[in-house]
Short mmCIF file of C-alpha atoms and ligand atoms in Angstrom, two decimals:
data_model
loop_
_atom_site.label_atom_id
_atom_site.label_comp_id
_atom_site.label_asym_id
_atom_site.label_seq_id
_atom_site.Cartn_x
_atom_site.Cartn_y
_atom_site.Cartn_z
CA MET A 1 -6.36 -9.34 -7.47
CA ALA A 2 -7.50 -12.86 -6.64
CA GLU A 3 -5.85 -14.05 -9.86
CA ILE A 4 -2.54 -12.39 -8.95
CA THR A 5 -2.63 -13.87 -5.43
CA LYS A 6 -3.41 -17.30 -6.87
CA SER A 7 -0.61 -17.22 -9.44
CA GLN A 8 1.87 -15.97 -6.85
CA SER A 9 0.88 -18.63 -4.32
CA ILE A 10 1.43 -21.24 -7.00
CA LYS A 11 4.83 -19.69 -7.75
CA SER A 12 5.76 -19.76 -4.07
CA GLU A 13 4.77 -23.45 -3.84
CA TYR A 14 6.87 -24.21 -6.93
CA TRP A 15 9.92 -22.72 -5.28
CA THR A 16 9.33 -24.62 -2.05
CA ALA A 17 8.74 -27.87 -3.94
CA ALA A 18 11.91 -27.34 -5.97
CA PHE A 19 13.91 -26.70 -2.79
CA ILE A 20 12.56 -29.83 -1.07
CA GLY A 21 13.21 -31.85 -4.24
CA ILE A 22 16.81 -30.70 -4.51
CA LEU A 23 17.41 -31.22 -0.79
CA LYS A 24 16.04 -34.78 -0.89
CA PHE A 25 18.03 -35.56 -4.03
CA VAL A 26 21.26 -34.43 -2.33
CA ILE A 27 20.52 -36.32 0.91
CA PHE A 28 19.64 -39.62 -0.76
CA SER A 29 22.63 -39.25 -3.08
CA PHE A 30 24.81 -38.97 0.04
CA TYR A 31 23.28 -42.15 1.47
CA GLY A 32 23.75 -43.97 -1.81
CA ILE A 33 27.35 -42.86 -2.34
CA ASN A 34 28.14 -43.59 1.31
CA LEU A 35 26.85 -47.17 1.12
CA TRP A 36 28.43 -47.76 -2.27
CA ILE A 37 31.89 -46.57 -1.19
CA ALA A 38 31.54 -48.37 2.15
CA THR A 39 31.05 -51.75 0.47
CA ILE A 40 34.15 -51.16 -1.67
CA TYR A 41 36.27 -50.08 1.33
CA ILE A 42 35.21 -53.03 3.49
CA ASP A 43 35.54 -55.49 0.63
CA GLU A 44 39.08 -54.28 -0.16
CA GLN A 45 39.93 -54.00 3.57
CA ARG A 46 41.19 -50.43 3.18
CA ILE A 47 42.86 -48.65 6.07
CA ASN A 48 40.98 -45.82 7.84
CA PRO A 49 43.65 -43.05 8.14
CA ASN A 50 41.95 -41.73 11.30
CA THR A 51 42.25 -44.96 13.27
CA GLY A 52 45.06 -46.74 11.39
CA LYS A 53 42.86 -49.86 11.21
CA VAL A 54 40.65 -51.28 8.44
CA TYR A 55 37.19 -49.72 7.93
CA THR A 56 34.46 -51.40 10.01
CA ILE A 57 30.66 -51.49 9.84
CA GLY A 58 30.77 -49.17 12.89
CA ASN A 59 32.57 -46.48 10.83
CA ILE A 60 29.91 -46.73 8.13
CA PHE A 61 27.04 -46.32 10.61
CA THR A 62 28.78 -43.37 12.25
CA ASN A 63 28.80 -41.80 8.81
CA ILE A 64 25.13 -42.58 8.19
CA PHE A 65 24.09 -41.07 11.54
CA SER A 66 26.11 -37.94 10.77
CA ILE A 67 24.27 -37.53 7.48
CA LEU A 68 20.96 -38.10 9.30
CA ASN A 69 21.82 -35.35 11.76
CA CYS A 70 22.81 -32.94 9.00
CA THR A 71 19.67 -33.55 7.00
CA SER A 72 17.32 -33.03 9.93
CA MET A 73 18.98 -29.64 10.37
CA ALA A 74 18.67 -28.87 6.66
CA PHE A 75 14.94 -29.65 6.75
CA GLN A 76 14.49 -27.05 9.46
CA LEU A 77 15.48 -24.52 6.81
CA ILE A 78 12.33 -25.15 4.78
CA PRO A 79 9.91 -22.89 6.69
CA ASN A 80 12.49 -20.11 6.54
CA ILE A 81 12.96 -20.54 2.81
CA GLN A 82 9.18 -20.32 2.45
CA ALA A 83 9.19 -17.08 4.45
CA ILE A 84 11.90 -15.60 2.23
CA VAL A 85 10.04 -16.54 -0.96
CA LYS A 86 6.77 -15.07 0.40
CA ALA A 87 8.55 -11.87 1.48
CA LYS A 88 10.01 -11.55 -2.03
CA ILE A 89 6.60 -11.92 -3.65
CA ILE A 90 4.89 -9.48 -1.29
CA GLY A 91 7.82 -7.06 -1.54
CA LYS A 92 7.40 -6.96 -5.32
CA GLN A 93 3.76 -5.95 -4.96
CA ILE A 94 4.70 -3.17 -2.56
CA PHE A 95 7.50 -1.88 -4.79
CA ASP A 96 5.20 -1.98 -7.83
CA VAL A 97 2.86 0.38 -5.99
CA ILE A 98 5.71 2.65 -4.82
CA ASP A 99 7.26 2.82 -8.30
CA ARG A 100 3.94 3.40 -10.07
CA GLN A 101 3.90 6.70 -11.94
CA SER A 102 0.57 8.42 -11.58
CA PRO A 103 -0.86 9.45 -14.94
CA GLN A 104 -1.59 12.80 -13.24
CA LYS A 105 2.14 13.42 -12.89
CA GLN A 106 2.77 13.42 -16.61
CA LEU A 107 0.36 16.27 -17.19
CA VAL A 108 2.04 19.60 -17.74
CA LYS A 109 2.27 21.83 -14.70
CA HIS A 110 3.06 25.41 -15.51
CA GLN A 111 1.66 26.99 -12.48
CA GLU A 112 3.26 26.31 -9.11
CA GLN A 113 1.05 28.71 -7.21
CA LEU A 114 -2.60 29.35 -7.40
CA PRO A 115 -3.43 33.06 -7.04
CA ASN A 116 -6.76 34.09 -5.56
CA PHE A 117 -9.31 32.98 -8.06
CA SER A 118 -12.88 33.99 -8.60
CA THR A 119 -14.51 31.23 -10.65
CA ILE A 120 -14.43 27.51 -11.16
CA THR A 121 -15.88 26.33 -14.45
CA PHE A 122 -16.77 22.83 -15.59
CA LYS A 123 -16.96 22.86 -19.40
CA ASN A 124 -18.71 20.01 -21.21
CA ILE A 125 -17.36 17.44 -18.77
CA THR A 126 -17.91 13.80 -19.63
CA PHE A 127 -16.46 11.20 -17.32
CA LYS A 128 -16.55 7.45 -16.95
CA TYR A 129 -15.00 5.41 -14.11
CA SER A 130 -12.67 2.91 -15.78
CA SER A 131 -14.37 0.04 -13.94
CA GLN A 132 -17.84 1.01 -15.16
CA GLN A 133 -19.63 0.54 -18.48
CA ASN A 134 -21.50 3.82 -18.83
CA ASP A 135 -20.58 7.47 -18.51
CA MET A 136 -21.03 8.72 -14.95
CA LEU A 137 -21.17 12.37 -15.99
CA GLN A 138 -22.40 13.45 -19.38
CA ASN A 139 -21.72 16.90 -20.73
CA ILE A 140 -21.77 18.69 -17.38
CA ASN A 141 -21.50 22.48 -17.39
CA LEU A 142 -21.11 24.32 -14.14
CA LEU A 143 -20.04 27.81 -13.13
CA ILE A 144 -19.10 28.31 -9.49
CA LYS A 145 -18.57 31.93 -8.48
CA GLY A 146 -16.22 33.12 -5.77
CA GLN A 147 -17.52 34.48 -2.46
CA THR A 148 -20.70 32.45 -2.81
CA SER A 149 -21.84 29.15 -1.41
CA THR A 150 -22.71 26.59 -4.03
CA VAL A 151 -24.69 23.48 -3.28
CA ILE A 152 -24.90 20.54 -5.65
CA VAL A 153 -28.13 18.63 -5.17
CA GLY A 154 -29.08 15.31 -6.69
CA ALA A 155 -30.18 11.77 -6.05
CA SER A 156 -27.83 9.43 -4.26
CA GLY A 157 -25.32 8.02 -6.73
CA SER A 158 -25.97 10.76 -9.27
CA GLY A 159 -22.33 11.90 -9.27
CA LYS A 160 -22.03 14.78 -6.80
CA SER A 161 -18.94 13.43 -5.04
CA THR A 162 -17.54 12.50 -8.46
CA ILE A 163 -17.67 16.17 -9.51
CA ILE A 164 -15.60 17.20 -6.48
CA GLN A 165 -13.14 14.36 -7.06
CA LEU A 166 -12.60 15.62 -10.61
CA LEU A 167 -11.92 19.09 -9.25
CA GLU A 168 -9.29 17.63 -6.89
CA ARG A 169 -7.87 15.71 -9.88
CA PHE A 170 -8.32 12.32 -8.24
CA TYR A 171 -9.62 11.36 -11.69
CA SER A 172 -9.38 13.07 -15.08
CA PRO A 173 -12.42 13.79 -17.22
CA ASN A 174 -12.65 11.90 -20.52
CA LEU A 175 -13.91 14.97 -22.34
CA GLY A 176 -14.12 18.66 -21.54
CA GLU A 177 -12.09 20.80 -19.19
CA ILE A 178 -12.18 22.22 -15.71
CA LEU A 179 -10.99 25.81 -15.42
CA ILE A 180 -9.98 27.86 -12.41
CA ASP A 181 -10.45 31.39 -13.69
CA ASP A 182 -9.07 30.75 -17.20
CA VAL A 183 -6.47 28.13 -16.33
CA ASN A 184 -7.10 24.47 -17.02
CA ILE A 185 -6.49 22.61 -13.75
CA ASN A 186 -4.18 20.21 -15.61
CA ASN A 187 -1.78 23.13 -15.97
CA ILE A 188 -1.58 23.68 -12.23
CA SER A 189 0.77 21.56 -10.16
CA LEU A 190 -1.07 18.99 -8.06
CA ARG A 191 0.45 20.34 -4.87
CA ALA A 192 -0.66 23.93 -5.56
CA LEU A 193 -4.14 22.76 -6.52
CA ARG A 194 -4.68 20.59 -3.47
CA GLU A 195 -3.15 23.14 -1.12
CA SER A 196 -5.69 25.68 -2.35
CA ILE A 197 -8.78 23.52 -2.23
CA GLY A 198 -9.70 21.97 1.10
CA TYR A 199 -11.71 18.82 0.63
CA VAL A 200 -13.65 17.03 3.33
CA GLN A 201 -14.83 13.75 1.97
CA GLN A 202 -18.17 12.19 2.70
CA GLU A 203 -16.64 9.49 4.89
CA PRO A 204 -13.75 11.32 6.53
CA ILE A 205 -10.77 9.28 7.59
CA LEU A 206 -8.82 10.28 10.66
CA LEU A 207 -5.29 9.02 10.50
CA GLN A 208 -3.52 7.21 13.31
CA GLY A 209 -2.35 9.80 15.82
CA THR A 210 -3.75 12.59 17.99
CA ILE A 211 -6.32 15.17 16.89
CA ARG A 212 -3.43 17.65 16.76
CA ASP A 213 -1.44 15.35 14.44
CA ASN A 214 -4.47 15.06 12.18
CA ILE A 215 -4.91 18.81 11.92
CA LEU A 216 -1.19 19.30 11.31
CA PHE A 217 -1.51 17.06 8.24
CA GLY A 218 -3.42 19.98 6.71
CA ASN A 219 -0.64 22.44 7.49
CA LYS A 220 2.44 21.22 9.28
CA ASP A 221 3.44 24.74 10.34
CA ALA A 222 0.15 25.63 12.03
CA THR A 223 0.53 27.27 15.44
CA GLU A 224 -1.33 26.18 18.57
CA GLU A 225 -3.64 29.16 18.15
CA GLU A 226 -4.38 28.31 14.52
CA ILE A 227 -5.19 24.72 15.50
CA GLN A 228 -7.65 25.92 18.15
CA ASN A 229 -9.19 28.49 15.82
CA SER A 230 -9.69 25.95 13.07
CA LEU A 231 -11.44 23.64 15.54
CA ARG A 232 -13.72 26.47 16.67
CA LYS A 233 -14.50 27.49 13.11
CA ALA A 234 -15.30 23.90 12.24
CA ASN A 235 -17.75 23.84 15.14
CA ALA A 236 -15.63 21.13 16.80
CA SER A 237 -15.26 22.74 20.22
CA PHE A 238 -16.30 19.42 21.75
CA VAL A 239 -12.62 18.49 21.37
CA PHE A 240 -11.68 20.86 24.20
CA ASP A 241 -14.01 18.96 26.56
CA LEU A 242 -12.28 15.64 25.91
CA GLU A 243 -10.03 14.48 28.73
CA ASN A 244 -6.86 14.97 26.67
CA GLY A 245 -8.17 17.77 24.44
CA VAL A 246 -6.33 18.06 21.13
CA ASP A 247 -3.92 15.37 22.31
CA THR A 248 -6.68 12.77 22.28
CA TYR A 249 -5.61 9.76 20.31
CA VAL A 250 -7.83 9.01 17.31
CA GLY A 251 -7.56 6.53 14.46
CA THR A 252 -8.47 2.89 14.09
CA SER A 253 -7.21 1.70 17.50
CA SER A 254 -8.49 4.74 19.39
CA LEU A 255 -10.21 4.32 22.75
CA VAL A 256 -12.36 7.41 22.15
CA ASN A 257 -15.39 6.76 20.03
CA LEU A 258 -16.17 9.73 17.84
CA SER A 259 -19.43 9.98 15.95
CA GLY A 260 -19.41 10.34 12.15
CA GLY A 261 -20.29 14.02 12.52
CA GLN A 262 -17.50 14.60 15.06
CA LYS A 263 -14.97 12.96 12.76
CA GLN A 264 -16.29 15.09 9.91
CA ARG A 265 -15.83 18.28 11.93
CA ILE A 266 -12.23 17.37 12.81
CA ALA A 267 -11.70 16.75 9.09
CA ILE A 268 -13.16 20.20 8.40
CA ALA A 269 -10.72 21.70 10.92
CA ARG A 270 -7.92 19.89 9.11
CA ALA A 271 -9.06 21.34 5.78
CA LEU A 272 -9.28 24.84 7.30
N1 ATP B 1 -14.12 4.86 -7.57
C1 ATP B 1 -15.22 4.50 -8.24
N2 ATP B 1 -15.16 3.58 -9.20
C2 ATP B 1 -16.25 3.21 -9.88
N3 ATP B 1 -17.47 3.71 -9.67
C3 ATP B 1 -17.59 4.64 -8.73
C4 ATP B 1 -16.48 5.09 -7.96
N4 ATP B 1 -16.91 6.02 -7.09
C5 ATP B 1 -18.23 6.15 -7.31
N5 ATP B 1 -18.65 5.34 -8.30
C6 ATP B 1 -20.00 5.23 -8.83
O1 ATP B 1 -20.36 6.47 -9.39
C7 ATP B 1 -21.68 6.81 -9.07
C8 ATP B 1 -21.73 8.21 -8.46
O2 ATP B 1 -21.07 8.19 -7.24
P1 ATP B 1 -20.94 9.50 -6.35
O3 ATP B 1 -20.14 9.12 -5.15
O4 ATP B 1 -20.43 10.62 -7.17
O5 ATP B 1 -22.44 9.77 -5.98
P2 ATP B 1 -23.07 10.92 -5.06
O6 ATP B 1 -23.93 11.74 -5.94
O7 ATP B 1 -21.99 11.61 -4.30
O8 ATP B 1 -23.97 10.06 -4.08
P3 ATP B 1 -24.33 10.31 -2.52
O9 ATP B 1 -25.40 11.34 -2.49
O10 ATP B 1 -24.86 8.99 -2.08
O11 ATP B 1 -23.08 10.70 -1.83
C9 ATP B 1 -22.20 5.72 -8.16
O12 ATP B 1 -23.06 4.89 -8.93
C10 ATP B 1 -21.00 4.96 -7.74
O13 ATP B 1 -21.27 3.59 -7.67
MG1 MG B 2 -21.44 11.74 -2.33
#
């Protein structure tokens, strides 16, 4: 990233330098041509059509001051040109992100809906984060049965969150397959998969907006009653004691300070 920023800053400076160079070239050319023509006109005693008299030194200086005025205005353009060049460079980065095709999208997606399923199976899963040298998961096999609670236990950094992220298809395994009943999750549309599996991450993020807005991100058609029920089920009844209840504003610039656990419970309500 630092390399990209550096090369683009250099590019932006090139453009600005080129603009200043061209501007100065034009201005000094005007001065030069002005003085050159002026000497010829005065020497040959030509008539100024505006006054009907011969050109004087006064006419020449009027001209020079006019150019001076123009150029000082033109120089005021420079900061604006810089802003335009910077906006272009930053805009490109943003559009590159918007236009990026996720590799997940190219995977086949037969199934638009996920029926009730009874097992999740991890089969010989091997996975490596692209930024890391070694495999994070090696030949993992896991059978998760429906209607049961499954807990994955392990040392910090051993790959528990990674397993869940693979299930949500935030990453794809390098080897092996993940099956929901008998269907490979790559054959299920991302939307159907993520609508069926609620995921509360370890460090939940509440988005800018009210608690209600945040819960509605989970299901935009949820009724008032469903919102309240989900909060109760998530053991987040503390929300009702807040001054503005579910309309309390949360997010980065919020005035209400929620603890990590409270944020997590709102995230659970969102998932529910
Ligand atoms: N996006 C990522 N890119 C590269 N490496 C990552 C990424 N996310 C996690 N890792 C690395 O993968 C390893 C496993 O991380 P993971 O989050 O799965 O651990 P965990 O078992 O959930 O740990 P904890 O109990 O602390 O939550 C860690 O060493 C971590 O540094
Ligand atoms: Mg974790």
